[in-house]
Short mmCIF file of C-alpha atoms in Angstrom, two decimals:
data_model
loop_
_atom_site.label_atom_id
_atom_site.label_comp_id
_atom_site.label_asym_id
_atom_site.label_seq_id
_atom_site.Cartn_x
_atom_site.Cartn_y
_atom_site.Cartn_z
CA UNK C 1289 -6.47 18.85 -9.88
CA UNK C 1290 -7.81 17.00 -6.87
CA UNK C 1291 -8.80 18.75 -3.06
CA UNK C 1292 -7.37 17.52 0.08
CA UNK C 1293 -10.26 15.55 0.81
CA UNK C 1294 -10.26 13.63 -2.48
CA UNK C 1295 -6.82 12.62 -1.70
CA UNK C 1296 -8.16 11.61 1.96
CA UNK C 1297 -10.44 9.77 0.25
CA UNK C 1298 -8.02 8.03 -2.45
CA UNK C 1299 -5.89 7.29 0.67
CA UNK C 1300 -8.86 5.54 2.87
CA UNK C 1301 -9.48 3.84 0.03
CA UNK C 1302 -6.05 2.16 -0.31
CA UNK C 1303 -6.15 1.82 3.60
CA UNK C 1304 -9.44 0.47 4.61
CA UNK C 1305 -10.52 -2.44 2.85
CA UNK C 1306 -6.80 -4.86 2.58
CA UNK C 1307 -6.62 -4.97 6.57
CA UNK C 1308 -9.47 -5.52 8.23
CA UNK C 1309 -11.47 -7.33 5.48
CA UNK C 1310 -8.86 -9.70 4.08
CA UNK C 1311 -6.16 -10.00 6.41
CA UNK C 1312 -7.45 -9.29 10.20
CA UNK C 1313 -8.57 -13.04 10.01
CA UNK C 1314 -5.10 -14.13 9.84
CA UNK C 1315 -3.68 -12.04 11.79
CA UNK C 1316 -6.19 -13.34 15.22
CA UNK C 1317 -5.06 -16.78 13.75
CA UNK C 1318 -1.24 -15.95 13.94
CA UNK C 1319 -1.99 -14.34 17.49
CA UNK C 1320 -5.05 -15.12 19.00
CA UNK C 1321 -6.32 -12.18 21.34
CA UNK C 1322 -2.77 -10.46 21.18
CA UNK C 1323 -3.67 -9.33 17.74
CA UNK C 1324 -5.00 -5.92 19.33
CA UNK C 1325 -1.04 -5.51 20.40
CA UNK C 1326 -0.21 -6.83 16.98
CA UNK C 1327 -2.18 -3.94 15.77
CA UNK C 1328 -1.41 -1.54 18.06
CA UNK C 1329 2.20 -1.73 17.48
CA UNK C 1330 2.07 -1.45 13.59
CA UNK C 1331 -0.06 1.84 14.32
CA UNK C 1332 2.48 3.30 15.95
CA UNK C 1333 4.83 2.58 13.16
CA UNK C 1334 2.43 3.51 10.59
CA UNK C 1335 2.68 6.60 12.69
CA UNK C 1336 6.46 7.33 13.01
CA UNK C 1337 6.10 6.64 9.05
CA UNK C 1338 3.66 8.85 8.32
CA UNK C 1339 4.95 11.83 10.05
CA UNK C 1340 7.85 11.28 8.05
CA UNK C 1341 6.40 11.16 5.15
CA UNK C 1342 4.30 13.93 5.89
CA UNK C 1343 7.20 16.41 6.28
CA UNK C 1344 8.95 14.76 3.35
CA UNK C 1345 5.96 15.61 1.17
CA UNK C 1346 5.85 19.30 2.22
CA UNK C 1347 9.09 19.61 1.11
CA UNK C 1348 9.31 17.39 -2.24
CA UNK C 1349 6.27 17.66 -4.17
CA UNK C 1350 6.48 14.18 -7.01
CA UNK C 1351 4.31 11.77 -8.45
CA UNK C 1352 7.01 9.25 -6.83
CA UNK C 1353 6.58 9.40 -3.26
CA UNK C 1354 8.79 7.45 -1.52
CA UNK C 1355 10.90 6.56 -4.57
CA UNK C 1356 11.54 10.66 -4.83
CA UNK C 1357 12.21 10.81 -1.25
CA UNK C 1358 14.78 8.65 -1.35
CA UNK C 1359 16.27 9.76 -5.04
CA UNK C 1360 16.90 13.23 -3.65
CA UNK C 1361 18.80 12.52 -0.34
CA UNK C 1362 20.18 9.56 -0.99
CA UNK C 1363 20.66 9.36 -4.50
CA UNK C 1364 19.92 7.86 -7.86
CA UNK C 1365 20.83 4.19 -7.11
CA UNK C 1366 19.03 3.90 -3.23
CA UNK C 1367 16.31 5.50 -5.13
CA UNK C 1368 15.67 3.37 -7.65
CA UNK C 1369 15.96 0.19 -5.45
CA UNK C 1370 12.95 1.83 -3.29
CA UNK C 1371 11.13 3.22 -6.53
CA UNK C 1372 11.61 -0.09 -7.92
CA UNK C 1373 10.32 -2.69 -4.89
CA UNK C 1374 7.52 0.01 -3.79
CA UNK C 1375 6.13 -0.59 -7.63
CA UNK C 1376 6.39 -4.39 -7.22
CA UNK C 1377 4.84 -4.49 -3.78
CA UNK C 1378 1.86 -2.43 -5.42
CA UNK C 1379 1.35 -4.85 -8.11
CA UNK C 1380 1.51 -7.55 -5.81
CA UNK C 1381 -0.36 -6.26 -3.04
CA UNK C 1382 -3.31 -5.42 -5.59
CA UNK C 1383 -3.62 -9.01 -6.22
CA UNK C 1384 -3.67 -10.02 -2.55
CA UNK C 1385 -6.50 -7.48 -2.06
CA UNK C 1386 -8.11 -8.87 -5.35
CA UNK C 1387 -8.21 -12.25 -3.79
CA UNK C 1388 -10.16 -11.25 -1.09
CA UNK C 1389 -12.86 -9.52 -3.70
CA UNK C 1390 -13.26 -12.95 -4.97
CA UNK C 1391 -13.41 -14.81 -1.78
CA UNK C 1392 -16.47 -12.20 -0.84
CA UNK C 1393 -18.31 -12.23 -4.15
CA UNK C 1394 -18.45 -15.96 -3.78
CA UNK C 1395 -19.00 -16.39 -0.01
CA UNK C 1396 -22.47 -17.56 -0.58
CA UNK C 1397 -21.90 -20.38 -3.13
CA UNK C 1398 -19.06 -23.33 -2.64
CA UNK C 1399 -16.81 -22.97 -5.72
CA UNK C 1400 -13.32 -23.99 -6.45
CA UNK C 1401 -10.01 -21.62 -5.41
CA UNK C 1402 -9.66 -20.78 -9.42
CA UNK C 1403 -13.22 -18.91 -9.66
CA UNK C 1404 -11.49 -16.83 -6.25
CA UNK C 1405 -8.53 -16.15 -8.84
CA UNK C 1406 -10.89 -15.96 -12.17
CA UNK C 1407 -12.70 -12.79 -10.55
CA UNK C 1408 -9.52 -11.60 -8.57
CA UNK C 1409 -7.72 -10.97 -12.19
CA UNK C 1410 -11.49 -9.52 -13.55
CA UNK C 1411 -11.55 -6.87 -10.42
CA UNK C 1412 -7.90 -5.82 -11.49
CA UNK C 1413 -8.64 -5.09 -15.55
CA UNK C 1414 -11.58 -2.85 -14.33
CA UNK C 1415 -9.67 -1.34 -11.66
CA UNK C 1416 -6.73 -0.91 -14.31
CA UNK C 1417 -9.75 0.65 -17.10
CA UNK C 1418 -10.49 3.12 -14.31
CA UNK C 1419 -6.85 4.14 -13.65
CA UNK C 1420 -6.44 4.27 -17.71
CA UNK C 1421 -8.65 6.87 -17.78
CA UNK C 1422 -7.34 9.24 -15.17
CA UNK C 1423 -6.57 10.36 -12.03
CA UNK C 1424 -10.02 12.52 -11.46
CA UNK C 1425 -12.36 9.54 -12.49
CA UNK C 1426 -10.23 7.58 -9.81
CA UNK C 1427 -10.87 10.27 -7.41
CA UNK C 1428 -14.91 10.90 -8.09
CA UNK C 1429 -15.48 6.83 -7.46
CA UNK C 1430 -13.05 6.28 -4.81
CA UNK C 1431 -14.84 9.57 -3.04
CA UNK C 1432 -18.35 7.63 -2.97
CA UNK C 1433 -17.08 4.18 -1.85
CA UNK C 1434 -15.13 5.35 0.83
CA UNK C 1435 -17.91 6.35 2.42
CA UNK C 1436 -20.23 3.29 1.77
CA UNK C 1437 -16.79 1.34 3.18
CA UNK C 1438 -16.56 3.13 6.67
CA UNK C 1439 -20.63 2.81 7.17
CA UNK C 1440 -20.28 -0.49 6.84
CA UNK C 1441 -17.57 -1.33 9.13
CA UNK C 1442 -19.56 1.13 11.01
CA UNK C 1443 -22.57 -1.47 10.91
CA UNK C 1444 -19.98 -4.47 11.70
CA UNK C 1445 -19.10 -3.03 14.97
CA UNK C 1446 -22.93 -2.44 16.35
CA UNK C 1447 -23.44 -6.11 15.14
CA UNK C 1448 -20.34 -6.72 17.08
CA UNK C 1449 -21.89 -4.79 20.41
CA UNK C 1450 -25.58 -7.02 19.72
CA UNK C 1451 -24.51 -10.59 18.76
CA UNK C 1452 -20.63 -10.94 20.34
CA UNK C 1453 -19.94 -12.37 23.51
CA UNK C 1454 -18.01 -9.75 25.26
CA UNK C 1455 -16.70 -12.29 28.20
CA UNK C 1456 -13.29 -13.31 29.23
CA UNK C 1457 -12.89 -16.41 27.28
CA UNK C 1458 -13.05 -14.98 23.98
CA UNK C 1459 -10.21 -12.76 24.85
CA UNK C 1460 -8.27 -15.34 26.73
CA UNK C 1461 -5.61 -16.04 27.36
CA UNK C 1462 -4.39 -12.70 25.61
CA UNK C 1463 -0.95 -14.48 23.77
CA UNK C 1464 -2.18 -18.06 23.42
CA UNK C 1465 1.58 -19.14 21.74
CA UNK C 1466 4.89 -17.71 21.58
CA UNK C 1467 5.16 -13.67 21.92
CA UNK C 1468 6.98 -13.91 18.63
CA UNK C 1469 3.48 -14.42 16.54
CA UNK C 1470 2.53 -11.08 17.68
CA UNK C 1471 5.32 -9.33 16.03
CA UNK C 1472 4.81 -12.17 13.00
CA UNK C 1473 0.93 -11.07 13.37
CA UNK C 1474 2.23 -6.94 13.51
CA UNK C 1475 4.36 -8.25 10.19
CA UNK C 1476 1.07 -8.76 8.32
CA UNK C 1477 -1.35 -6.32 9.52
CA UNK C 1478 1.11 -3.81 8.14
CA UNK C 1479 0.05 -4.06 4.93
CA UNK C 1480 -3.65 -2.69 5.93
CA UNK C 1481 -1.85 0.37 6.91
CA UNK C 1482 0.87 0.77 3.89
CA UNK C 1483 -1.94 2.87 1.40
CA UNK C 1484 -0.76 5.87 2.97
CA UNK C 1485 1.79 6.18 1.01
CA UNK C 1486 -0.64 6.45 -2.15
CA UNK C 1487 -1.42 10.05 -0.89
CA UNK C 1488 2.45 11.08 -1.39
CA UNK C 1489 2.52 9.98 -5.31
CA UNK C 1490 -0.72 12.31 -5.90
CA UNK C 1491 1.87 15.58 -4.64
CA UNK C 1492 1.82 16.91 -8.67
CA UNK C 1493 -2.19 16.22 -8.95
CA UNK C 1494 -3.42 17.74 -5.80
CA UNK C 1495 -4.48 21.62 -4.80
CA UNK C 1496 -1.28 23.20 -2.72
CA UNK C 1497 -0.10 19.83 -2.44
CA UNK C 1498 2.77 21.02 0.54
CA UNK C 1499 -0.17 21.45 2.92
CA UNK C 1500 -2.59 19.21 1.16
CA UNK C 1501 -0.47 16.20 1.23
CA UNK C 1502 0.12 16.24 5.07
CA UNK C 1503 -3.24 16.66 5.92
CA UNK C 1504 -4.50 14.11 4.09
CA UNK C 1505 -1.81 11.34 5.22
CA UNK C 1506 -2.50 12.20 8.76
CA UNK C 1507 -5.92 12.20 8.53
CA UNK C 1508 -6.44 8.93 6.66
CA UNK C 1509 -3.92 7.11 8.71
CA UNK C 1510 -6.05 8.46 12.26
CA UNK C 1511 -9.57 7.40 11.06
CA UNK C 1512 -8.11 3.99 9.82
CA UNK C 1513 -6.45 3.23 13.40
CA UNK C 1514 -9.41 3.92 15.13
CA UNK C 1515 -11.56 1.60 13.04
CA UNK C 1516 -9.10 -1.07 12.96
CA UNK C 1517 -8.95 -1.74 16.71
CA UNK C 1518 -12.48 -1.31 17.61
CA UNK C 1519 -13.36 -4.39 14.68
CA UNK C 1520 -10.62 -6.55 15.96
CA UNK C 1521 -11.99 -6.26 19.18
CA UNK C 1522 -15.30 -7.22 17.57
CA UNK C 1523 -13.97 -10.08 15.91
CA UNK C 1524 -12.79 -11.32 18.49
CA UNK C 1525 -16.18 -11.27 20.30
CA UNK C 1526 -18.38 -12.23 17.31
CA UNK C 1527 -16.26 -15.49 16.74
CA UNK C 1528 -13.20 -17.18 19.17
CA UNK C 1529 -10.04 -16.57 17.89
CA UNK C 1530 -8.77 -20.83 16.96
CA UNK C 1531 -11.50 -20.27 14.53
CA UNK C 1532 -10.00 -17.93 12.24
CA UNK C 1533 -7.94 -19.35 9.55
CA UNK C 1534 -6.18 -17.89 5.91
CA UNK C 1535 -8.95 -17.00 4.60
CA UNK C 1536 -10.02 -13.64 2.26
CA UNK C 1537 -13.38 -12.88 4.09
CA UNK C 1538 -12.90 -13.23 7.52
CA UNK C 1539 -15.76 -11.01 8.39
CA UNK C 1540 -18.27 -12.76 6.94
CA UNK C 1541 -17.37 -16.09 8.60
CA UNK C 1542 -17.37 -14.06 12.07
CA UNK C 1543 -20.82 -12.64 11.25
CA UNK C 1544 -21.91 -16.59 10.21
CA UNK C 1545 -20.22 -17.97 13.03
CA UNK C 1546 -22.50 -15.51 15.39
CA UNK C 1547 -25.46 -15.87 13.78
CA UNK C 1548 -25.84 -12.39 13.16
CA UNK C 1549 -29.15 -11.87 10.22
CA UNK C 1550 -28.90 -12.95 7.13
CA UNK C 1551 -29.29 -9.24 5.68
CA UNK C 1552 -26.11 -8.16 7.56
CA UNK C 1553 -24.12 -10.68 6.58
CA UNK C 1554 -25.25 -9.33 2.65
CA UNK C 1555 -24.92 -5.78 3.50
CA UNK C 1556 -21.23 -6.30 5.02
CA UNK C 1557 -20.47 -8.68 1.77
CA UNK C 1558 -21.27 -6.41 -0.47
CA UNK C 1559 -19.39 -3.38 1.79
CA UNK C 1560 -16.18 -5.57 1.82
CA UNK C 1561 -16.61 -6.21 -1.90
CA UNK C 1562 -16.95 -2.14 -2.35
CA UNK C 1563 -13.82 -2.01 -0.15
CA UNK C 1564 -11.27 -4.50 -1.61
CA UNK C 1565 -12.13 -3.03 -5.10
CA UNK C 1566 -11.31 0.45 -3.83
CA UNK C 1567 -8.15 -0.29 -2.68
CA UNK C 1568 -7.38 -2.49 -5.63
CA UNK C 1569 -7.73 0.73 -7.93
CA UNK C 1570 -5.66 2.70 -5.09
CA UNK C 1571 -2.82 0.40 -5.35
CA UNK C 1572 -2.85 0.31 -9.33
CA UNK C 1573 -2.84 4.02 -9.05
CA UNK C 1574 0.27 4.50 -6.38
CA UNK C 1575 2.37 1.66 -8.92
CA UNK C 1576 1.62 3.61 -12.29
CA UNK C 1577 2.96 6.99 -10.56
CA UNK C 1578 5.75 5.34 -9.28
CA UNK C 1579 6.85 3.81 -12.68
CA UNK C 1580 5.96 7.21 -13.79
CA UNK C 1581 8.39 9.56 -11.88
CA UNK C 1582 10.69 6.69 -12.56
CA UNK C 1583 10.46 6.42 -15.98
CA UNK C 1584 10.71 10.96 -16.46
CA UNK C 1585 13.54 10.70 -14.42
CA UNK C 1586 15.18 8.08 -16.98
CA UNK C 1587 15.70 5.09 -14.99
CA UNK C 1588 13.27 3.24 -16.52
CA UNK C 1589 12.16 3.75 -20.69
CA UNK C 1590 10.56 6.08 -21.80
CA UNK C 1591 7.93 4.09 -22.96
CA UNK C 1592 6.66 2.73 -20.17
CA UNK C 1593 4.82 6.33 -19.37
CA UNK C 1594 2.61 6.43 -22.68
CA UNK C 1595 0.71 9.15 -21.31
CA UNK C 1596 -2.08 10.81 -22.34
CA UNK C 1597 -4.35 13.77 -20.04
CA UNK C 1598 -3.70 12.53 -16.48
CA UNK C 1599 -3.36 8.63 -16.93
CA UNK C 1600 0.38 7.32 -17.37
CA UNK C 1601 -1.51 4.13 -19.47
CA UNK C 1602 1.32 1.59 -20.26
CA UNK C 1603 2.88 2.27 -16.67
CA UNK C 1604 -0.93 1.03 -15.32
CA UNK C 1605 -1.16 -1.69 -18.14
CA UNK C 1606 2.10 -2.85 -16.24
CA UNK C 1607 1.08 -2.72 -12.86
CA UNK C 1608 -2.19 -4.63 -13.28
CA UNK C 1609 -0.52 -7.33 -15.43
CA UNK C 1610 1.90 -7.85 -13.26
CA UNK C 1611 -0.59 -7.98 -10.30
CA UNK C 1612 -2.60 -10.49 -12.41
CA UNK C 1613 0.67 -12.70 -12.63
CA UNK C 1614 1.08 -12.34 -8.86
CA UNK C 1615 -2.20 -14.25 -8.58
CA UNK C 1616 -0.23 -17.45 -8.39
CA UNK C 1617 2.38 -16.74 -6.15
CA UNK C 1618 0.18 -18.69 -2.74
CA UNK C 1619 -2.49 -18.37 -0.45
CA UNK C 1620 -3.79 -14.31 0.43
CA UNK C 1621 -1.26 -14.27 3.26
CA UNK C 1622 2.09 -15.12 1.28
CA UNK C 1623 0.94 -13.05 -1.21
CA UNK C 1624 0.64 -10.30 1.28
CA UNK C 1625 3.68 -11.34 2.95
CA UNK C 1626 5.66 -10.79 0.12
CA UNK C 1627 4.50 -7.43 -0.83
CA UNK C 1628 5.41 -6.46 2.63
CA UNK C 1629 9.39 -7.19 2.28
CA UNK C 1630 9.27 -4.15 -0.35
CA UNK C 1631 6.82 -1.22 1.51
CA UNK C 1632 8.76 -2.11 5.13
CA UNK C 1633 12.09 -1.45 3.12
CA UNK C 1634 11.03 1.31 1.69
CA UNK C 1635 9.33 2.96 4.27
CA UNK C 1636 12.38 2.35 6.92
CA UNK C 1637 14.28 4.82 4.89
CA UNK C 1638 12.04 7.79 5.74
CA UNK C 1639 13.69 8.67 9.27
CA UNK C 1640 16.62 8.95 7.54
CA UNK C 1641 15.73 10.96 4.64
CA UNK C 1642 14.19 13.56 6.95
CA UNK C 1643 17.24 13.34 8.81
CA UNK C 1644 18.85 14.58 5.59
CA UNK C 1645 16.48 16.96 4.70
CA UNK C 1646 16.69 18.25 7.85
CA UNK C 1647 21.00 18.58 7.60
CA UNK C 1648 20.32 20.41 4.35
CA UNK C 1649 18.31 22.74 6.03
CA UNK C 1650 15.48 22.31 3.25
CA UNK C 1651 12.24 24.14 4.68
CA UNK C 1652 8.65 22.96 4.53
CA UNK C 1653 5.03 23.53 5.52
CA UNK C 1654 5.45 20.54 7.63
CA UNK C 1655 7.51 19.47 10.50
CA UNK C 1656 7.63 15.98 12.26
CA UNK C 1657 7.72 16.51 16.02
CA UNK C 1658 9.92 15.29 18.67
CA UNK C 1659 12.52 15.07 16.04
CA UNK C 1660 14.87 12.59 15.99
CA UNK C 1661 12.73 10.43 18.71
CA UNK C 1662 10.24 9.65 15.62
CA UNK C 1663 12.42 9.05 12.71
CA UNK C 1664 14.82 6.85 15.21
CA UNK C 1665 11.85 4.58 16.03
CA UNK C 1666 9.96 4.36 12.54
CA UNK C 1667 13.71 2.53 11.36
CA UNK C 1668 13.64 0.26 14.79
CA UNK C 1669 10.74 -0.87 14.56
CA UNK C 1670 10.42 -1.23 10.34
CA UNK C 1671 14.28 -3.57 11.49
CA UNK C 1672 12.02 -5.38 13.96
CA UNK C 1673 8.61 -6.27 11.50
CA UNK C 1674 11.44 -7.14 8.83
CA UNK C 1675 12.84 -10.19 10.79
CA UNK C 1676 9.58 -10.89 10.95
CA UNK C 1677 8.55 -11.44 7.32
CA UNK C 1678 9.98 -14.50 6.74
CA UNK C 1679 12.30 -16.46 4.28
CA UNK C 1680 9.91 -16.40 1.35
CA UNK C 1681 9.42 -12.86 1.47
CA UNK C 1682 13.00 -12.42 1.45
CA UNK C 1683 13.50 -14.54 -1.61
CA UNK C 1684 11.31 -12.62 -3.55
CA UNK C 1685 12.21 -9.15 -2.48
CA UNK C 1686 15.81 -10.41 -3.60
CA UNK C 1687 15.09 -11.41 -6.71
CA UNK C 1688 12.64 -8.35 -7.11
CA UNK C 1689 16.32 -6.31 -6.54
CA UNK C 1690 17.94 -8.11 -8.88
CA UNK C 1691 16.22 -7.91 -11.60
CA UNK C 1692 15.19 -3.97 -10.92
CA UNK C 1693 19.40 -3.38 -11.48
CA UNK C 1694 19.22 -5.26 -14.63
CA UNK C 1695 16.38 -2.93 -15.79
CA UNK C 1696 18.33 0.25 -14.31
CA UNK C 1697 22.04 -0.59 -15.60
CA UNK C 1698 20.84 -1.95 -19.57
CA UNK C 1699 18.79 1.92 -19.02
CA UNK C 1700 21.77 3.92 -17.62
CA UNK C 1701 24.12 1.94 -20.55
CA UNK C 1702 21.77 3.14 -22.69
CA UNK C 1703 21.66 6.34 -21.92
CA UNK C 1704 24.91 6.91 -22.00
CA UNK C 1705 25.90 5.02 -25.22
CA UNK C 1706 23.00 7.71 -26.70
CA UNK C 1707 25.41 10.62 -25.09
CA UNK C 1708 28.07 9.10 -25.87
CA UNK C 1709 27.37 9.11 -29.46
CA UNK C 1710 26.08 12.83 -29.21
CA UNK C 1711 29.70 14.12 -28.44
CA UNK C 1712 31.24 12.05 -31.15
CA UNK C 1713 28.84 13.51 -33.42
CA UNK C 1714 29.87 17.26 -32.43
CA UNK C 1715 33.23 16.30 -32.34
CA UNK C 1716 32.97 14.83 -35.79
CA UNK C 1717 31.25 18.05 -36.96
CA UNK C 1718 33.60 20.32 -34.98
CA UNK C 1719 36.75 18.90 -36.79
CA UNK C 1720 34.49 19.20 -40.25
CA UNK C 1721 34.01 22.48 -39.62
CA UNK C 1722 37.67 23.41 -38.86
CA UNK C 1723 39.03 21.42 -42.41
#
């Protein structure tokens, strides 16, 4: 069993690290200045979200998270669309986070885009081999790393204060195109802020998970705001904004742009290296629970769990290959992009299930406040970052449906051919029994 803090930690880990060193770049390129608003805006609906999910996890303690949220107020078939696409957007997102471990590791040297994808798919086997060998090992190194991560973003921002140019023009004009980009820009920093949700699939694993769970959400999701915006504004200063592109190590280039010494621009390397790998094994962890709970609760075979102590191996084994495949889907923003479609979906259906909950009259060690006022928002604005994703994302978050009800209806069939033949068989030996 893990403490509160080690599912902080697993949590940070999944939060800090996609965001600001992979995809912050992109975002100021989408936005320009108005990134801090871009940013600002998906806080608040990481926010709503987590004080949803917060309550939701005092109440329903499951390796599934969000997929269990939705199972139990909204039944089998919502939930397995959400169980299903939150798996998918793991795997997924653990190769757009894998990307930018390759882009850092080889920020120093001039090499092709396959070497990028060569040690992207290396960084997910060992982050899989960690996950395969349980949920405590995962724990122990994501409790160190965490804490190299945050010291160095600490480091980033006093380079920031030293070698930026904190004058108008780098923050000028504040929404250099169409105010649409910042809610396109809001679209895409959301995925820094989805790892949350790991904390909710670690319920069964944790130390009085119904306060434990909570804690560690809200905590995770605070210190990760707060870090966020202070580095975009740093970004901003260290490097003007038309010179950020789609790139997987955006803070590197800022520190190279601003000359900042050569031993910083190593130190923060190796720091976003540390990160992106953390979160990599974060994401493989939340997508082997989910296929987990999913597979116990028979909507998915029962051989996908192959567990053994506290590792559900084949469900990881599934994850990470799938991730590995996902390697080739585009650039680090589609790939992020596409992820997205799945943990905005999913996530927009936790004001509603604590509206539910709340109906039922279920009780908890955790309440959201100003209830409804939250869980109205968190769906408004999840509608609002949707529109925002983009046709592609769409496409594959339909397909991604389509072929999770194949998987669920050949299960369900078979499940009920199985009982089916059970009550023949008793029948059979009923009407044996009465000749």
């Amino acid at each position: 069993m893990i403490s509160r803090w080690q599912a902080t930690f697993i949590g940070l880990g999944n939060i800090i690290g996609a965001g600001i060193f992979v995809l912050a770049g992109t975002a100021i390129s989408d936005a320009g200045p108005g990134a801090i608003i871009a940013f600002v805006i998906t806080a608040i609906l990481a926010l709503t979200i987590a004080l949803n999910s917060a309550e939701l996890s005092s109440k329903i303690v499951s390796h599934g998270g969000l997929y269990s949220f939705t199972k139990i107020t909204m039944g089998e078939s919502a939930g397995f669309v959400v169980g299903w696409l939150r798996a998918i957007s793991y795997a997924i997102a653990a190769s757009a986070v894998a990307i930018g471990f390759g882009s850092y590791l080889l920020s120093f040297v001039s090499l092709p885009y396959v070497y990028i994808l060569l040690l992207a798919a290396i960084v997910i086997a060992v982050a899989a081999f960690i996950d395969y060998r349980g949920i405590n090992t995962v724990a122990k190194v994501e409790h160190v790393l965490v804490f190299i991560t945050i010291g160095g973003l600490v480091l980033f921002i006093l380079i920031s204060i030293f070698y930026g140019h904190w004058t108008a023009p780098r923050f000028t004009p504040f929404i250099p195109s169409k105010p649409m980009a910042i809610i396109e820009a809001a679209s895409l920093a959301f995925f820094a802020y989805s790892g949350f949700n790991t904390i909710a699939t670690l319920g069964p694993e944790t130390k009085n998970p119904e306060k434990s769970i909570p804690f560690a959400i809200l905590i995770a999701l605070a210190v990760s705001t707060i870090l966020y915006i202070i580095i975009i504004f740093g970004m901003l200063a260290l490097m003007p904004y038309e010179d950020y592109g789609v790139t997987g190590n955006p803070l590197f280039n800022a520190l190279v742009f601003a000359k900042a010494p050569v031993a910083v621009e190593y130190a923060i390397n190796i720091v976003a290296i540390i990160a992106t790998f953390t979160v990599t094994v974060s994401l493989i962890v939340a997508g082997s629970r989910t296929l987990l709970q999913m597979s116990q609760d028979k909507l998915l075979p029962k051989w996908i769990q192959g567990r053994e102590k506290d590792s559900p191996r084949r469900a990881t084994l599934l994850i990470a290959g799938l991730a590995i495949v996902s390697l080739f889907i585009g650039n680090v923003q589609v790939i992020a992009l596409a992820s997205n479609f799945g943990v905005i979906f999913s996530y927009s259906l936790t004001g509603l299930a604590v509206v539910i909950l709340r109906k039922r009259k279920m009780e908890g060690k955790f309440k959201s406040p100003f209830y409804p006022f939250v869980q109205i928002l968190s769906i408004a604005l999840s509608a609002v970052i949707m529109f925002a994703l983009g046709e592609r994302s769409f496409y594959i978050g339909t397909i991604t449906i389509l072929v999770g009800f194949m998987l669920y209806f050949i299960e369900k069939e078979k499940l009920f051919g199985t009982k089916k033949d059970s009550a023949s068989e008793i029948g059979q030996n009923s009407i044996n029994l009465h000749d």
